[in-house]
Amino acid sequence: MKIGVPKEIKNNESRVGMTPAGVYELVKNGHSVHVQSGAGEGSGFLDHDYKKAGAVILDTIGQVYGMNEMIVKVKEPIEEEYEMVQKGQLVFTYFHFASSEPLTKAMIKSGATCIAYETVEDEDGTLPLLTPMSEVAGRMAIQQGAKYLEKPAKGRGVLLGGVPGVAPGKVLVLGAGVVGIQAAKMAAGLGAHVTILDINMKRLRYVNDVMPPHVVTEFSNEFNIRKYIKTHDLIVGGVLLKGAKAPNLITRDMLKEMRPGTVIVDVAVDQGGCVETTRPTTHEDPIYIIDDVLHYTVANMPGAVPYTSTMALTNVTLPYVLKLANLGWEKACEMDTSLKKGLNITDGKVVYKEIIEAFDWAEAKA
Ligand SMILES: NC(=O)c1ccc[n+]([C@@H]2O[C@H](COP(=O)([O-])OP(=O)(O)OC[C@H]3O[C@@H](n4cnc5c(N)ncnc54)[C@H](O)[C@@H]3O)[C@@H](O)[C@H]2O)c1
């Protein structure tokens, strides 16, 4: 199969859909890989590295879309790319169709087959191609939170680890899922006192088993949240209700209960956030302050660490890319039920129920 890897052109996106190691595997399996010049630069991979792995370097994005049967990338195609997508082409990337009707209509019109990373789903309901980005964001939440707690960054001026003779800072983590556990682990590693809340007792039991004693589990309810926001320095939002908007666990009136300079890192911002005052920000302008409480609410946190994020993402996407290339998408989806769940659009039709429901379409658009 001919496989194309374009350079991401979405604002502030430095990740790339395939590393030289991926190219090497595909070429070894008899496929040809065409990488756009400069595609891997933001993640630390040069054209030369791809060439050495067996790729052909193409000058323009138009050439990459124009001559390949499968496109492997990271973000959804943006408007400039809509017309480049070819009829019958397979596009394997994050799409998040339910949040963009124009993108959905453009891909229907293109006649391409779209397999979305975010809806590939294992039998136990986990989303294997989303997990690594939650791991990155959860770990980063503490790094960012620690930075913004510093006084020059407008925080309370608290060192999370404390020092001998001074108590450590306190971190409140909402949600003990992938984001929450990674955040708790990082905070605990710095020596902070951590309280982690969830409504799922299985998750709390697991956290209690594997974390050190300075990570304390509590059931998530309004009473506990109101109690802990008064005493904790950094609050991390990592709550998810699958397929729904995140619940507002911290309401606007609660900000007044917090101490000035408290930092909220609401990782769940991409699902609307679990704090009422959350609105999406970018890496260029990541924070804002309401009632003396600092909000960090960047919607694509992993984009700031493209080297780590690209490696983490391609580690999990490559086995699927290989399967798609070796078998073709129809056979690959037939044989792999997880991958089949990723099929969103084919032959000008939406085949993923939740997208049709998101737009209130009566039936699949032809
Ligand atoms: N901003 C970013 O760059 C970025 C990156 C990756 C993930 N995310 C987002 O982070 C969020 C969390 O992702 P995840 O992978 O950890 O999800 P997850 O499903 O692994 O964990 C979510 C947890 O929230 C818990 N929960 C649900 N309701 C709760 C409540 N009322 N109180 C406390 N906990 C509750 C669930 O029981 C679950 O354990 C998602 O919205 C995801 O899209 C954002």
Short mmCIF file of C-alpha atoms and ligand atoms in Angstrom, two decimals:
data_model
loop_
_atom_site.label_atom_id
_atom_site.label_comp_id
_atom_site.label_asym_id
_atom_site.label_seq_id
_atom_site.Cartn_x
_atom_site.Cartn_y
_atom_site.Cartn_z
CA MET A 1 0.00 0.00 0.00
CA LYS A 2 1.09 3.61 -0.59
CA ILE A 3 1.00 5.47 2.71
CA GLY A 4 1.31 9.25 3.12
CA VAL A 5 2.33 11.24 6.19
CA PRO A 6 1.53 14.96 5.81
CA LYS A 7 2.90 17.75 8.01
CA GLU A 8 0.27 18.93 10.50
CA ILE A 9 -0.90 22.43 9.61
CA LYS A 10 -3.32 23.02 12.49
CA ASN A 11 -2.19 25.94 14.64
CA ASN A 12 0.37 24.96 17.31
CA GLU A 13 0.46 21.27 16.33
CA SER A 14 4.00 19.86 16.23
CA ARG A 15 3.23 16.15 16.51
CA VAL A 16 3.51 13.86 13.48
CA GLY A 17 1.53 10.73 12.59
CA MET A 18 4.52 8.41 12.12
CA THR A 19 8.07 8.14 13.39
CA PRO A 20 11.01 6.77 11.37
CA ALA A 21 10.56 3.49 13.32
CA GLY A 22 7.03 3.22 11.88
CA VAL A 23 8.31 3.88 8.36
CA TYR A 24 10.91 1.15 8.84
CA GLU A 25 8.25 -1.41 9.86
CA LEU A 26 5.95 -0.54 6.96
CA VAL A 27 8.73 -0.66 4.37
CA LYS A 28 9.85 -4.00 5.83
CA ASN A 29 6.28 -5.24 5.20
CA GLY A 30 6.52 -4.26 1.52
CA HIS A 31 4.68 -0.91 1.65
CA SER A 32 5.89 2.47 0.40
CA VAL A 33 5.79 5.51 2.69
CA HIS A 34 5.75 9.13 1.49
CA VAL A 35 6.53 11.73 4.14
CA GLN A 36 6.10 15.46 3.58
CA SER A 37 9.35 17.38 3.98
CA GLY A 38 9.60 18.82 7.51
CA ALA A 39 6.66 16.75 8.84
CA GLY A 40 8.62 15.37 11.80
CA GLU A 41 10.73 18.43 12.63
CA GLY A 42 8.58 19.58 15.56
CA SER A 43 8.91 16.14 17.14
CA GLY A 44 12.67 15.90 16.60
CA PHE A 45 12.68 13.79 13.41
CA LEU A 46 14.42 15.15 10.32
CA ASP A 47 13.80 14.26 6.64
CA HIS A 48 17.14 12.52 6.72
CA ASP A 49 15.93 10.18 9.54
CA TYR A 50 12.83 9.22 7.54
CA LYS A 51 14.88 8.67 4.37
CA LYS A 52 17.26 6.39 6.27
CA ALA A 53 14.25 4.37 7.44
CA GLY A 54 13.12 3.92 3.83
CA ALA A 55 10.66 6.79 3.21
CA VAL A 56 10.39 8.95 0.11
CA ILE A 57 10.26 12.66 0.98
CA LEU A 58 7.69 14.78 -0.88
CA ASP A 59 7.80 18.58 -1.09
CA THR A 60 4.13 19.51 -0.74
CA ILE A 61 1.09 18.47 1.24
CA GLY A 62 -0.86 18.27 -2.06
CA GLN A 63 1.51 15.58 -3.32
CA VAL A 64 1.10 13.57 -0.09
CA TYR A 65 -2.72 13.58 -0.33
CA GLY A 66 -2.62 13.20 -4.11
CA MET A 67 -0.64 9.99 -4.47
CA ASN A 68 -1.38 7.79 -1.45
CA GLU A 69 -4.03 5.19 -0.61
CA MET A 70 -3.78 5.73 3.15
CA ILE A 71 -3.08 8.98 5.04
CA VAL A 72 -1.78 8.69 8.61
CA LYS A 73 -1.78 11.86 10.67
CA VAL A 74 -2.56 13.27 14.13
CA LYS A 75 -5.25 15.95 13.98
CA GLU A 76 -8.41 16.14 11.92
CA PRO A 77 -7.98 17.69 8.45
CA ILE A 78 -8.51 21.45 8.61
CA GLU A 79 -10.47 23.43 6.01
CA GLU A 80 -7.50 23.85 3.64
CA GLU A 81 -7.12 20.06 3.53
CA TYR A 82 -10.79 19.19 2.88
CA GLU A 83 -10.42 19.34 -0.92
CA MET A 84 -7.13 17.41 -0.84
CA VAL A 85 -8.69 14.25 0.60
CA GLN A 86 -9.30 11.80 -2.25
CA LYS A 87 -12.29 9.61 -3.06
CA GLY A 88 -11.69 6.08 -1.77
CA GLN A 89 -8.68 7.18 0.31
CA LEU A 90 -8.33 5.84 3.86
CA VAL A 91 -7.65 8.53 6.47
CA PHE A 92 -6.50 7.35 9.91
CA THR A 93 -6.28 10.15 12.50
CA TYR A 94 -8.10 11.88 15.39
CA PHE A 95 -11.31 13.33 13.90
CA HIS A 96 -13.70 14.21 16.79
CA PHE A 97 -16.50 14.44 14.18
CA ALA A 98 -19.26 15.05 16.73
CA SER A 99 -17.74 18.44 17.54
CA SER A 100 -17.62 19.67 13.90
CA GLU A 101 -20.47 19.44 11.42
CA PRO A 102 -18.46 21.17 8.62
CA LEU A 103 -15.66 18.59 8.94
CA THR A 104 -18.17 15.73 8.93
CA LYS A 105 -19.91 17.08 5.81
CA ALA A 106 -16.56 17.64 4.07
CA MET A 107 -15.43 14.07 4.72
CA ILE A 108 -18.81 12.70 3.57
CA LYS A 109 -18.42 14.72 0.36
CA SER A 110 -14.84 13.55 -0.17
CA GLY A 111 -15.86 9.89 -0.45
CA ALA A 112 -12.94 8.89 1.80
CA THR A 113 -13.00 6.20 4.48
CA CYS A 114 -12.36 7.77 7.88
CA ILE A 115 -11.17 5.70 10.83
CA ALA A 116 -10.99 7.83 13.98
CA TYR A 117 -8.35 7.15 16.64
CA GLU A 118 -10.67 8.33 19.40
CA THR A 119 -13.41 5.75 18.76
CA VAL A 120 -11.19 2.66 18.43
CA GLU A 121 -12.44 0.77 21.47
CA ASP A 122 -11.33 -2.38 23.28
CA GLU A 123 -13.79 -4.96 24.57
CA ASP A 124 -13.60 -3.59 28.13
CA GLY A 125 -14.69 -0.16 26.88
CA THR A 126 -11.23 1.47 27.11
CA LEU A 127 -10.01 3.69 24.29
CA PRO A 128 -6.46 2.53 23.51
CA LEU A 129 -5.60 5.40 21.17
CA LEU A 130 -6.74 8.09 23.64
CA THR A 131 -5.07 6.63 26.73
CA PRO A 132 -1.49 7.77 25.95
CA MET A 133 -2.63 11.40 25.52
CA SER A 134 -4.43 11.26 28.87
CA GLU A 135 -1.24 9.89 30.40
CA VAL A 136 0.74 12.81 28.97
CA ALA A 137 -1.84 15.39 30.06
CA GLY A 138 -2.18 13.93 33.57
CA ARG A 139 1.56 14.05 34.17
CA MET A 140 1.84 17.50 32.61
CA ALA A 141 -0.94 18.85 34.84
CA ILE A 142 1.37 18.70 37.86
CA GLN A 143 4.33 20.19 35.97
CA GLN A 144 2.15 23.13 34.88
CA GLY A 145 0.42 23.40 38.25
CA ALA A 146 3.73 23.52 40.12
CA LYS A 147 4.96 26.27 37.78
CA TYR A 148 1.84 28.42 38.12
CA LEU A 149 1.87 28.07 41.92
CA GLU A 150 5.03 30.18 41.86
CA LYS A 151 4.52 33.82 42.84
CA PRO A 152 5.92 35.41 39.64
CA ALA A 153 3.48 33.20 37.70
CA LYS A 154 0.65 34.68 39.90
CA GLY A 155 0.18 31.59 42.09
CA ARG A 156 0.14 31.25 45.91
CA GLY A 157 3.91 30.95 46.12
CA VAL A 158 3.90 27.38 47.37
CA LEU A 159 6.59 24.76 46.67
CA LEU A 160 4.70 21.50 46.19
CA GLY A 161 7.33 19.35 47.89
CA GLY A 162 7.78 21.68 50.87
CA VAL A 163 11.21 21.62 52.60
CA PRO A 164 12.40 20.21 55.93
CA GLY A 165 10.44 22.07 58.60
CA VAL A 166 7.75 23.26 56.12
CA ALA A 167 4.74 21.12 55.18
CA PRO A 168 4.38 20.16 51.50
CA GLY A 169 1.75 21.66 49.22
CA LYS A 170 -1.64 19.99 48.81
CA VAL A 171 -3.01 18.69 45.51
CA LEU A 172 -6.68 17.78 44.99
CA VAL A 173 -7.33 15.47 42.01
CA LEU A 174 -10.91 15.14 40.73
CA GLY A 175 -11.32 11.78 38.97
CA ALA A 176 -9.16 8.68 39.46
CA GLY A 177 -9.06 7.69 35.78
CA VAL A 178 -6.03 7.81 33.49
CA VAL A 179 -5.45 11.58 33.90
CA GLY A 180 -6.13 11.51 37.66
CA ILE A 181 -3.84 8.60 38.47
CA GLN A 182 -0.95 9.99 36.43
CA ALA A 183 -1.39 13.40 38.07
CA ALA A 184 -1.53 11.85 41.55
CA LYS A 185 1.60 9.82 40.83
CA MET A 186 3.56 12.91 39.71
CA ALA A 187 2.37 15.01 42.64
CA ALA A 188 3.22 12.23 45.09
CA GLY A 189 6.66 11.94 43.49
CA LEU A 190 7.28 15.62 44.23
CA GLY A 191 6.37 14.98 47.85
CA ALA A 192 3.03 16.81 47.80
CA HIS A 193 0.09 15.69 49.92
CA VAL A 194 -2.52 14.34 47.47
CA THR A 195 -6.28 13.85 47.86
CA ILE A 196 -7.95 12.01 44.97
CA LEU A 197 -11.73 11.82 44.55
CA ASP A 198 -13.88 9.56 42.39
CA ILE A 199 -17.37 8.07 42.41
CA ASN A 200 -16.10 4.70 41.23
CA MET A 201 -15.11 2.61 44.27
CA LYS A 202 -13.13 0.18 42.10
CA ARG A 203 -10.88 3.01 40.98
CA LEU A 204 -10.47 4.29 44.54
CA ARG A 205 -9.59 0.80 45.79
CA TYR A 206 -6.98 0.47 43.05
CA VAL A 207 -5.45 3.87 43.84
CA ASN A 208 -5.42 3.02 47.54
CA ASP A 209 -3.58 -0.23 46.79
CA VAL A 210 -0.88 1.14 44.50
CA MET A 211 -0.14 4.66 45.77
CA PRO A 212 2.01 5.67 48.74
CA PRO A 213 0.25 6.64 52.00
CA HIS A 214 0.45 10.39 51.30
CA VAL A 215 -2.08 9.85 48.47
CA VAL A 216 -5.46 9.74 50.20
CA THR A 217 -8.65 8.55 48.48
CA GLU A 218 -12.08 10.01 49.24
CA PHE A 219 -15.50 9.61 47.67
CA SER A 220 -16.42 12.42 45.28
CA ASN A 221 -19.40 14.46 46.43
CA GLU A 222 -20.17 18.15 46.82
CA PHE A 223 -19.58 18.08 50.57
CA ASN A 224 -16.03 16.75 50.20
CA ILE A 225 -15.22 19.00 47.25
CA ARG A 226 -16.36 22.10 49.18
CA LYS A 227 -14.22 20.99 52.13
CA TYR A 228 -11.01 20.32 50.20
CA ILE A 229 -10.95 23.31 47.84
CA LYS A 230 -10.43 25.53 50.91
CA THR A 231 -7.19 23.83 51.90
CA HIS A 232 -5.61 22.55 48.67
CA ASP A 233 -3.15 24.60 46.61
CA LEU A 234 -3.52 22.87 43.24
CA ILE A 235 -6.70 21.31 41.86
CA VAL A 236 -6.57 18.98 38.84
CA GLY A 237 -9.78 18.23 36.90
CA GLY A 238 -9.67 14.75 35.31
CA VAL A 239 -13.34 13.75 35.33
CA LEU A 240 -15.00 12.06 32.35
CA LEU A 241 -18.54 10.91 31.72
CA LYS A 242 -18.20 8.94 28.47
CA GLY A 243 -19.79 10.71 25.53
CA ALA A 244 -21.21 13.53 27.69
CA LYS A 245 -20.22 16.97 28.90
CA ALA A 246 -18.14 16.86 32.08
CA PRO A 247 -20.15 17.67 35.24
CA ASN A 248 -19.45 21.05 36.89
CA LEU A 249 -18.07 19.80 40.19
CA ILE A 250 -16.67 23.23 41.06
CA THR A 251 -19.21 25.99 40.58
CA ARG A 252 -18.49 29.70 40.23
CA ASP A 253 -19.51 30.48 43.83
CA MET A 254 -16.94 27.97 45.14
CA LEU A 255 -14.01 30.05 43.80
CA LYS A 256 -14.60 32.53 46.64
CA GLU A 257 -14.00 29.70 49.13
CA MET A 258 -10.49 29.09 47.77
CA ARG A 259 -7.39 30.91 48.89
CA PRO A 260 -6.03 33.59 46.50
CA GLY A 261 -3.46 32.10 44.16
CA THR A 262 -4.98 28.61 44.18
CA VAL A 263 -4.33 26.98 40.79
CA ILE A 264 -6.87 24.91 38.85
CA VAL A 265 -5.61 22.76 35.95
CA ASP A 266 -8.82 21.57 34.30
CA VAL A 267 -7.63 18.81 31.96
CA ALA A 268 -11.25 17.89 31.21
CA VAL A 269 -11.61 21.20 29.34
CA ASP A 270 -12.04 19.31 26.04
CA GLN A 271 -15.34 17.91 27.35
CA GLY A 272 -16.45 21.31 28.67
CA GLY A 273 -14.45 21.11 31.91
CA CYS A 274 -15.42 20.07 35.44
CA VAL A 275 -15.21 23.66 36.68
CA GLU A 276 -18.02 26.09 35.79
CA THR A 277 -15.56 28.89 34.95
CA THR A 278 -13.47 26.75 32.56
CA ARG A 279 -13.09 27.95 28.98
CA PRO A 280 -10.54 26.54 26.50
CA THR A 281 -7.17 28.29 26.21
CA THR A 282 -4.09 27.75 24.02
CA HIS A 283 -0.39 27.22 24.75
CA GLU A 284 0.20 30.82 23.59
CA ASP A 285 -2.13 32.21 26.25
CA PRO A 286 -2.72 29.32 28.67
CA ILE A 287 -4.10 30.94 31.83
CA TYR A 288 -6.66 33.42 33.15
CA ILE A 289 -7.69 34.48 36.64
CA ILE A 290 -11.19 34.66 38.09
CA ASP A 291 -11.78 35.66 41.73
CA ASP A 292 -8.00 35.37 42.39
CA VAL A 293 -8.05 31.71 41.27
CA LEU A 294 -5.69 30.88 38.41
CA HIS A 295 -7.16 28.66 35.66
CA TYR A 296 -4.93 26.63 33.30
CA THR A 297 -7.26 25.15 30.67
CA VAL A 298 -5.29 24.29 27.53
CA ALA A 299 -7.37 22.01 25.33
CA ASN A 300 -4.42 20.19 23.69
CA MET A 301 -1.90 19.88 26.51
CA PRO A 302 0.12 17.05 24.82
CA GLY A 303 0.90 19.46 21.95
CA ALA A 304 3.45 21.20 24.22
CA VAL A 305 5.59 18.07 24.49
CA PRO A 306 5.49 16.80 20.88
CA TYR A 307 8.52 14.55 21.20
CA THR A 308 7.02 12.50 24.04
CA SER A 309 3.47 12.72 22.65
CA THR A 310 4.41 11.60 19.13
CA MET A 311 6.29 8.59 20.50
CA ALA A 312 3.45 7.73 22.92
CA LEU A 313 0.80 8.04 20.19
CA THR A 314 2.65 6.18 17.44
CA ASN A 315 3.53 3.32 19.82
CA VAL A 316 -0.18 2.51 19.94
CA THR A 317 -1.26 3.50 16.41
CA LEU A 318 1.46 1.61 14.50
CA PRO A 319 0.06 -1.92 15.05
CA TYR A 320 -3.25 -0.69 13.56
CA VAL A 321 -1.51 1.09 10.66
CA LEU A 322 0.32 -2.15 9.86
CA LYS A 323 -2.90 -4.13 10.00
CA LEU A 324 -4.69 -1.65 7.73
CA ALA A 325 -1.81 -1.64 5.26
CA ASN A 326 -1.36 -5.42 5.22
CA LEU A 327 -5.04 -6.39 4.99
CA GLY A 328 -6.85 -3.32 3.61
CA TRP A 329 -9.40 -1.56 5.83
CA GLU A 330 -12.37 -3.85 5.12
CA LYS A 331 -10.60 -7.08 6.05
CA ALA A 332 -8.72 -5.42 8.94
CA CYS A 333 -12.01 -4.16 10.47
CA GLU A 334 -13.65 -7.52 9.93
CA MET A 335 -10.87 -9.25 11.85
CA ASP A 336 -10.38 -6.66 14.60
CA THR A 337 -13.51 -5.54 16.46
CA SER A 338 -11.63 -2.75 18.29
CA LEU A 339 -10.52 -1.21 14.99
CA LYS A 340 -14.01 -1.64 13.52
CA LYS A 341 -15.35 0.69 16.23
CA GLY A 342 -13.05 3.35 14.77
CA LEU A 343 -14.87 3.31 11.44
CA ASN A 344 -16.79 6.62 11.30
CA ILE A 345 -17.40 7.40 7.62
CA THR A 346 -17.18 5.33 4.45
CA ASP A 347 -18.56 5.63 0.93
CA GLY A 348 -20.05 9.05 1.67
CA LYS A 349 -22.01 7.77 4.68
CA VAL A 350 -21.64 8.18 8.45
CA VAL A 351 -21.58 4.72 10.00
CA TYR A 352 -21.04 5.78 13.64
CA LYS A 353 -24.37 6.28 15.43
CA GLU A 354 -23.19 8.92 17.94
CA ILE A 355 -22.20 11.32 15.13
CA ILE A 356 -25.66 11.13 13.56
CA GLU A 357 -27.18 11.74 17.00
CA ALA A 358 -24.82 14.65 17.74
CA PHE A 359 -26.15 16.59 14.74
CA ASP A 360 -29.76 15.45 15.12
CA TRP A 361 -29.60 14.00 11.63
CA ALA A 362 -32.53 11.69 11.00
CA GLU A 363 -30.33 9.26 9.10
CA ALA A 364 -26.88 8.93 7.59
CA LYS A 365 -26.15 11.70 5.06
CA ALA A 366 -25.36 10.48 1.59
N1 LIG B 1 -6.73 18.95 27.87
C1 LIG B 1 -6.07 17.98 27.26
O1 LIG B 1 -5.11 18.21 26.54
C2 LIG B 1 -6.50 16.55 27.47
C3 LIG B 1 -5.65 15.50 27.10
C4 LIG B 1 -6.05 14.19 27.36
C5 LIG B 1 -7.30 13.94 27.96
N2 LIG B 1 -8.11 15.01 28.27
C6 LIG B 1 -9.43 14.83 28.94
O2 LIG B 1 -9.27 14.51 30.32
C7 LIG B 1 -10.50 13.94 30.77
C8 LIG B 1 -10.21 12.69 31.60
O3 LIG B 1 -9.71 11.67 30.76
P1 LIG B 1 -9.32 10.22 31.30
O4 LIG B 1 -8.66 9.51 30.17
O5 LIG B 1 -8.62 10.31 32.60
O6 LIG B 1 -10.76 9.57 31.54
P2 LIG B 1 -11.10 8.27 32.41
O7 LIG B 1 -12.38 7.73 31.89
O8 LIG B 1 -9.91 7.36 32.48
O9 LIG B 1 -11.32 8.84 33.90
C9 LIG B 1 -12.39 9.66 34.26
C10 LIG B 1 -12.71 9.39 35.71
O10 LIG B 1 -13.69 10.37 36.14
C11 LIG B 1 -14.46 9.71 37.13
N3 LIG B 1 -15.66 10.48 37.46
C12 LIG B 1 -16.84 10.55 36.81
N4 LIG B 1 -17.68 11.36 37.49
C13 LIG B 1 -17.00 11.80 38.57
C14 LIG B 1 -17.34 12.68 39.65
N5 LIG B 1 -18.54 13.23 39.75
N6 LIG B 1 -16.38 12.93 40.57
C15 LIG B 1 -15.16 12.37 40.51
N7 LIG B 1 -14.79 11.53 39.50
C16 LIG B 1 -15.72 11.25 38.56
C17 LIG B 1 -14.72 8.34 36.52
O11 LIG B 1 -15.21 7.41 37.47
C18 LIG B 1 -13.33 8.01 35.98
O12 LIG B 1 -12.57 7.27 36.92
C19 LIG B 1 -11.32 13.66 29.51
O13 LIG B 1 -12.27 14.69 29.34
C20 LIG B 1 -10.29 13.71 28.41
O14 LIG B 1 -10.85 14.02 27.15
C21 LIG B 1 -7.73 16.28 28.03
#
